[in-house]
Amino acid sequence: MQVGERAEALVDYFAEDADGCPFCFMPRHDSPTVGDAAAEPVTSLPAELGCEPLPGAGAGRYATARHHLIPALQCFARVPRLVRMASAVSFDINHHGNGMALPTVAGPYLLDGEQTVFGELPEQRQVLIARYWMRELGLQWHDGNGHLDHPLEERAPTDMEDEGSLDHPGYDQVVIARLVRELVLLATARPCEDDEDRSPEIRKRLEDISDVEIRGRLMAFAEPRASHPFFVSRSAWAFACEAAAGTTSEDPP
């Protein structure tokens, strides 16, 4: 099957019918599994993720980014049929298992004795800071927002910055691909046709994507390449490449 044929075959999985069952796309029907299949608006609420501050965080070092393992706006909201499936089984994209604390920029930093923000530092100094804390903490560096002096909060897709050219798909692309795969599996299985309530099982499947699968990869970053294919930033991906090539230096930031 060619790429175009595969894309055409997937069209039905992405078609939207708010009045139909999100699993089988038949008219709304009685099912122990399907509750209110009308999707709630997707919201990004980092404060509800339950991420504890990283020890040692502070000005001129790093802050704590409350990272959605499955980003709510950039990823989850882009697969609307899965959003409806998730709503039907009471899945919460802001549940604690979908959050992870990661180091990110924390100003002010010092440059020639003067206080400045991360983005004003020489690029090589920025690289050294991110590299140093990734090595010390065994955690991926979470790039900052447009101001670069505050922890990153999620942005709507239209506000996303260009991450530049990478040799690896961006984090959002990898997560969306994983969500699409789950969507196809659920649509094929048609749990809405079972006489038994499958909602707890489906909810756990969705939660495990973030809380087990993605978290496990990110927690393995002490061996950086073990996080493949989930790299939350260009800095983390570059660090993993350097580690694999044996070229990671231990220069102080």
CSV table of C-alpha atoms in Angstrom, one decimal:
chain,number,residue,atom,x,y,z
A,1,MET,CA,0.0,0.0,0.0
A,2,GLN,CA,1.4,3.4,-0.9
A,3,VAL,CA,1.5,6.4,1.4
A,4,GLY,CA,-1.5,8.1,-0.4
A,5,GLU,CA,-3.5,4.9,-0.1
A,6,ARG,CA,-2.7,4.7,3.6
A,7,ALA,CA,-3.8,8.3,4.1
A,8,GLU,CA,-7.1,7.6,2.3
A,9,ALA,CA,-7.7,4.5,4.4
A,10,LEU,CA,-7.4,6.6,7.6
A,11,VAL,CA,-9.8,9.3,6.5
A,12,ASP,CA,-12.7,7.5,8.3
A,13,TYR,CA,-10.8,7.4,11.5
A,14,PHE,CA,-10.6,11.2,11.6
A,15,ALA,CA,-14.1,12.1,10.3
A,16,GLU,CA,-16.1,14.0,12.8
A,17,ASP,CA,-19.7,13.3,13.7
A,18,ALA,CA,-20.6,14.9,17.0
A,19,ASP,CA,-24.0,13.0,17.0
A,20,GLY,CA,-22.4,9.6,16.4
A,21,CYS,CA,-20.6,7.2,18.7
A,22,PRO,CA,-16.9,8.1,18.7
A,23,PHE,CA,-15.9,4.4,18.7
A,24,CYS,CA,-18.0,2.9,15.9
A,25,PHE,CA,-19.4,6.1,14.3
A,26,MET,CA,-22.9,4.6,14.2
A,27,PRO,CA,-25.7,6.8,15.5
A,28,ARG,CA,-25.6,7.3,19.3
A,29,HIS,CA,-26.6,4.0,20.9
A,30,ASP,CA,-27.0,2.5,24.3
A,31,SER,CA,-23.7,1.1,25.5
A,32,PRO,CA,-22.2,0.4,28.9
A,33,THR,CA,-18.9,1.9,27.8
A,34,VAL,CA,-20.1,5.1,26.1
A,35,GLY,CA,-21.2,7.9,28.5
A,36,ASP,CA,-21.5,11.5,27.3
A,37,ALA,CA,-19.6,11.2,24.1
A,38,ALA,CA,-19.7,15.0,23.5
A,39,ALA,CA,-16.1,16.2,24.0
A,40,GLU,CA,-15.4,18.9,26.5
A,41,PRO,CA,-13.1,21.7,25.3
A,42,VAL,CA,-9.5,20.7,25.7
A,43,THR,CA,-7.7,22.9,28.3
A,44,SER,CA,-4.1,23.0,29.4
A,45,LEU,CA,-3.9,23.3,33.2
A,46,PRO,CA,-0.2,22.8,34.3
A,47,ALA,CA,-1.1,23.7,37.9
A,48,GLU,CA,-3.3,20.6,38.1
A,49,LEU,CA,-0.5,18.1,37.1
A,50,GLY,CA,0.8,17.9,40.6
A,51,CYS,CA,4.4,18.4,39.7
A,52,GLU,CA,6.6,19.1,42.7
A,53,PRO,CA,9.4,21.6,42.3
A,54,LEU,CA,12.8,20.1,41.5
A,55,PRO,CA,15.3,20.2,44.4
A,56,GLY,CA,18.0,22.7,43.8
A,57,ALA,CA,16.0,24.9,41.5
A,58,GLY,CA,16.8,28.6,41.8
A,59,ALA,CA,17.7,31.9,40.1
A,60,GLY,CA,20.7,31.6,37.8
A,61,ARG,CA,20.4,27.8,37.8
A,62,TYR,CA,17.1,26.3,36.7
A,63,ALA,CA,13.3,26.4,37.3
A,64,THR,CA,10.7,23.7,37.3
A,65,ALA,CA,8.7,23.3,34.1
A,66,ARG,CA,5.4,21.5,34.6
A,67,HIS,CA,5.4,19.4,31.5
A,68,HIS,CA,2.4,17.7,30.0
A,69,LEU,CA,3.7,14.3,28.9
A,70,ILE,CA,0.8,14.3,26.3
A,71,PRO,CA,0.6,18.1,25.6
A,72,ALA,CA,-3.0,19.1,25.8
A,73,LEU,CA,-3.2,21.8,23.1
A,74,GLN,CA,-0.3,20.9,20.8
A,75,CYS,CA,-1.1,17.1,20.6
A,76,PHE,CA,-4.3,15.9,22.3
A,77,ALA,CA,-6.6,18.5,20.9
A,78,ARG,CA,-5.3,17.7,17.4
A,79,VAL,CA,-6.9,14.3,17.4
A,80,PRO,CA,-10.5,15.3,18.0
A,81,ARG,CA,-12.0,11.8,17.6
A,82,LEU,CA,-9.7,10.5,20.3
A,83,VAL,CA,-10.8,13.5,22.5
A,84,ARG,CA,-14.4,12.4,22.1
A,85,MET,CA,-13.4,8.8,23.0
A,86,ALA,CA,-11.5,10.1,26.0
A,87,SER,CA,-14.5,12.2,27.1
A,88,ALA,CA,-16.8,9.2,26.9
A,89,VAL,CA,-14.6,7.3,29.4
A,90,SER,CA,-13.9,10.4,31.7
A,91,PHE,CA,-10.2,10.6,30.8
A,92,ASP,CA,-8.6,13.9,32.1
A,93,ILE,CA,-5.7,15.2,30.1
A,94,ASN,CA,-4.6,17.2,33.2
A,95,HIS,CA,-4.5,14.2,35.5
A,96,HIS,CA,-1.4,13.8,37.7
A,97,GLY,CA,0.0,10.9,35.7
A,98,ASN,CA,0.3,13.2,32.7
A,99,GLY,CA,2.7,15.6,34.4
A,100,MET,CA,6.4,15.6,34.9
A,101,ALA,CA,8.7,18.2,36.4
A,102,LEU,CA,11.7,19.1,34.2
A,103,PRO,CA,14.4,21.7,34.5
A,104,THR,CA,14.1,24.9,32.4
A,105,VAL,CA,15.5,28.4,32.4
A,106,ALA,CA,15.5,30.5,35.5
A,107,GLY,CA,16.7,34.1,35.4
A,108,PRO,CA,18.5,36.2,36.3
A,109,TYR,CA,21.8,34.9,35.0
A,110,LEU,CA,25.1,36.8,35.2
A,111,LEU,CA,26.9,38.0,32.2
A,112,ASP,CA,30.1,40.1,32.8
A,113,GLY,CA,28.9,40.8,36.3
A,114,GLU,CA,25.5,42.1,35.1
A,115,GLN,CA,22.1,40.4,35.6
A,116,THR,CA,20.5,39.2,32.3
A,117,VAL,CA,17.9,36.7,31.0
A,118,PHE,CA,18.8,33.4,29.5
A,119,GLY,CA,18.1,34.5,25.9
A,120,GLU,CA,20.6,37.3,26.2
A,121,LEU,CA,23.5,34.9,27.1
A,122,PRO,CA,25.9,33.9,24.3
A,123,GLU,CA,24.5,30.8,22.6
A,124,GLN,CA,27.4,28.6,23.8
A,125,ARG,CA,26.8,29.6,27.4
A,126,GLN,CA,23.1,28.7,27.0
A,127,VAL,CA,24.2,25.3,25.6
A,128,LEU,CA,26.6,24.8,28.5
A,129,ILE,CA,23.9,25.6,31.1
A,130,ALA,CA,21.4,23.2,29.6
A,131,ARG,CA,24.0,20.5,29.1
A,132,TYR,CA,25.3,20.8,32.7
A,133,TRP,CA,21.9,20.4,34.4
A,134,MET,CA,20.9,17.6,32.1
A,135,ARG,CA,24.0,15.8,33.1
A,136,GLU,CA,23.6,16.6,36.9
A,137,LEU,CA,19.9,15.8,37.1
A,138,GLY,CA,19.5,13.1,34.5
A,139,LEU,CA,16.5,14.9,33.1
A,140,GLN,CA,15.8,16.6,29.8
A,141,TRP,CA,16.1,20.3,29.5
A,142,HIS,CA,12.7,22.0,28.8
A,143,ASP,CA,13.2,25.0,26.6
A,144,GLY,CA,11.7,28.2,27.8
A,145,ASN,CA,9.0,30.4,26.3
A,146,GLY,CA,9.4,33.5,24.2
A,147,HIS,CA,10.7,35.5,27.2
A,148,LEU,CA,13.1,32.8,28.1
A,149,ASP,CA,13.2,33.8,31.8
A,150,HIS,CA,10.1,31.9,33.0
A,151,PRO,CA,9.1,28.2,33.1
A,152,LEU,CA,7.3,27.2,29.9
A,153,GLU,CA,3.5,27.1,29.9
A,154,GLU,CA,1.9,25.4,27.0
A,155,ARG,CA,0.8,27.5,24.1
A,156,ALA,CA,-1.9,27.2,21.5
A,157,PRO,CA,-0.8,25.6,18.2
A,158,THR,CA,-0.8,29.0,16.4
A,159,ASP,CA,1.6,30.4,19.0
A,160,MET,CA,4.2,27.6,18.7
A,161,GLU,CA,7.7,28.6,17.8
A,162,ASP,CA,9.6,27.0,15.0
A,163,GLU,CA,12.0,24.5,16.6
A,164,GLY,CA,14.3,24.6,13.6
A,165,SER,CA,15.6,21.7,11.5
A,166,LEU,CA,16.1,18.5,13.4
A,167,ASP,CA,17.3,15.1,12.4
A,168,HIS,CA,14.5,13.6,14.4
A,169,PRO,CA,10.7,14.3,14.5
A,170,GLY,CA,9.8,16.9,17.1
A,171,TYR,CA,8.2,15.8,20.4
A,172,ASP,CA,4.7,16.8,19.3
A,173,GLN,CA,4.9,14.8,16.1
A,174,VAL,CA,6.0,11.7,17.9
A,175,VAL,CA,3.2,12.0,20.5
A,176,ILE,CA,0.5,12.7,17.9
A,177,ALA,CA,1.6,9.7,16.0
A,178,ARG,CA,1.2,7.6,19.1
A,179,LEU,CA,-2.2,9.0,19.8
A,180,VAL,CA,-3.3,8.3,16.2
A,181,ARG,CA,-2.2,4.7,16.7
A,182,GLU,CA,-4.3,4.4,19.8
A,183,LEU,CA,-7.3,5.9,18.1
A,184,VAL,CA,-7.1,3.3,15.3
A,185,LEU,CA,-6.8,0.5,17.8
A,186,LEU,CA,-9.8,1.7,19.7
A,187,ALA,CA,-11.9,2.3,16.6
A,188,THR,CA,-11.0,-1.1,15.3
A,189,ALA,CA,-11.8,-2.9,18.6
A,190,ARG,CA,-15.3,-1.2,18.9
A,191,PRO,CA,-15.5,-1.5,22.7
A,192,CYS,CA,-18.9,0.2,22.6
A,193,GLU,CA,-20.4,-3.0,21.2
A,194,ASP,CA,-19.5,-5.0,24.3
A,195,ASP,CA,-22.1,-5.8,27.0
A,196,GLU,CA,-19.6,-5.0,29.6
A,197,ASP,CA,-18.4,-1.5,30.6
A,198,ARG,CA,-14.9,-1.1,29.1
A,199,SER,CA,-14.5,2.6,30.2
A,200,PRO,CA,-12.1,1.9,33.1
A,201,GLU,CA,-9.9,-0.3,30.8
A,202,ILE,CA,-9.9,2.3,28.1
A,203,ARG,CA,-9.2,5.1,30.5
A,204,LYS,CA,-6.2,3.2,31.9
A,205,ARG,CA,-4.9,2.6,28.4
A,206,LEU,CA,-4.9,6.3,27.7
A,207,GLU,CA,-3.3,7.1,31.1
A,208,ASP,CA,-0.6,4.5,30.5
A,209,ILE,CA,0.5,6.2,27.3
A,210,SER,CA,1.8,9.1,29.4
A,211,ASP,CA,2.3,7.7,32.9
A,212,VAL,CA,4.1,4.6,31.8
A,213,GLU,CA,5.2,4.7,28.2
A,214,ILE,CA,6.3,8.3,27.8
A,215,ARG,CA,7.3,8.9,31.4
A,216,GLY,CA,9.4,5.7,31.3
A,217,ARG,CA,11.4,7.0,28.3
A,218,LEU,CA,11.9,10.5,29.9
A,219,MET,CA,13.0,8.9,33.2
A,220,ALA,CA,15.6,6.9,31.3
A,221,PHE,CA,17.5,10.0,30.2
A,222,ALA,CA,20.4,9.2,32.6
A,223,GLU,CA,21.3,7.2,29.5
A,224,PRO,CA,20.2,9.9,27.1
A,225,ARG,CA,19.5,7.8,24.0
A,226,ALA,CA,17.2,5.6,26.0
A,227,SER,CA,14.6,8.4,25.8
A,228,HIS,CA,14.2,7.8,22.1
A,229,PRO,CA,11.8,8.8,20.5
A,230,PHE,CA,10.6,11.3,23.1
A,231,PHE,CA,12.8,14.4,23.3
A,232,VAL,CA,11.0,17.5,24.7
A,233,SER,CA,13.5,20.0,23.3
A,234,ARG,CA,16.2,20.5,20.7
A,235,SER,CA,18.7,20.8,23.6
A,236,ALA,CA,17.7,17.3,24.9
A,237,TRP,CA,18.0,15.8,21.5
A,238,ALA,CA,21.4,17.4,20.8
A,239,PHE,CA,22.6,16.2,24.2
A,240,ALA,CA,21.5,12.6,23.4
A,241,CYS,CA,23.3,12.8,20.1
A,242,GLU,CA,26.5,14.0,21.7
A,243,ALA,CA,26.3,11.3,24.4
A,244,ALA,CA,25.9,8.6,21.8
A,245,ALA,CA,28.9,10.0,19.9
A,246,GLY,CA,31.0,10.3,23.1
A,247,THR,CA,31.5,14.0,22.5
A,248,THR,CA,29.6,15.4,25.6
A,249,SER,CA,31.9,17.7,27.5
A,250,GLU,CA,31.8,18.3,31.3
A,251,ASP,CA,32.6,22.0,31.0
A,252,PRO,CA,31.0,24.1,33.8
A,253,PRO,CA,28.2,26.5,32.6
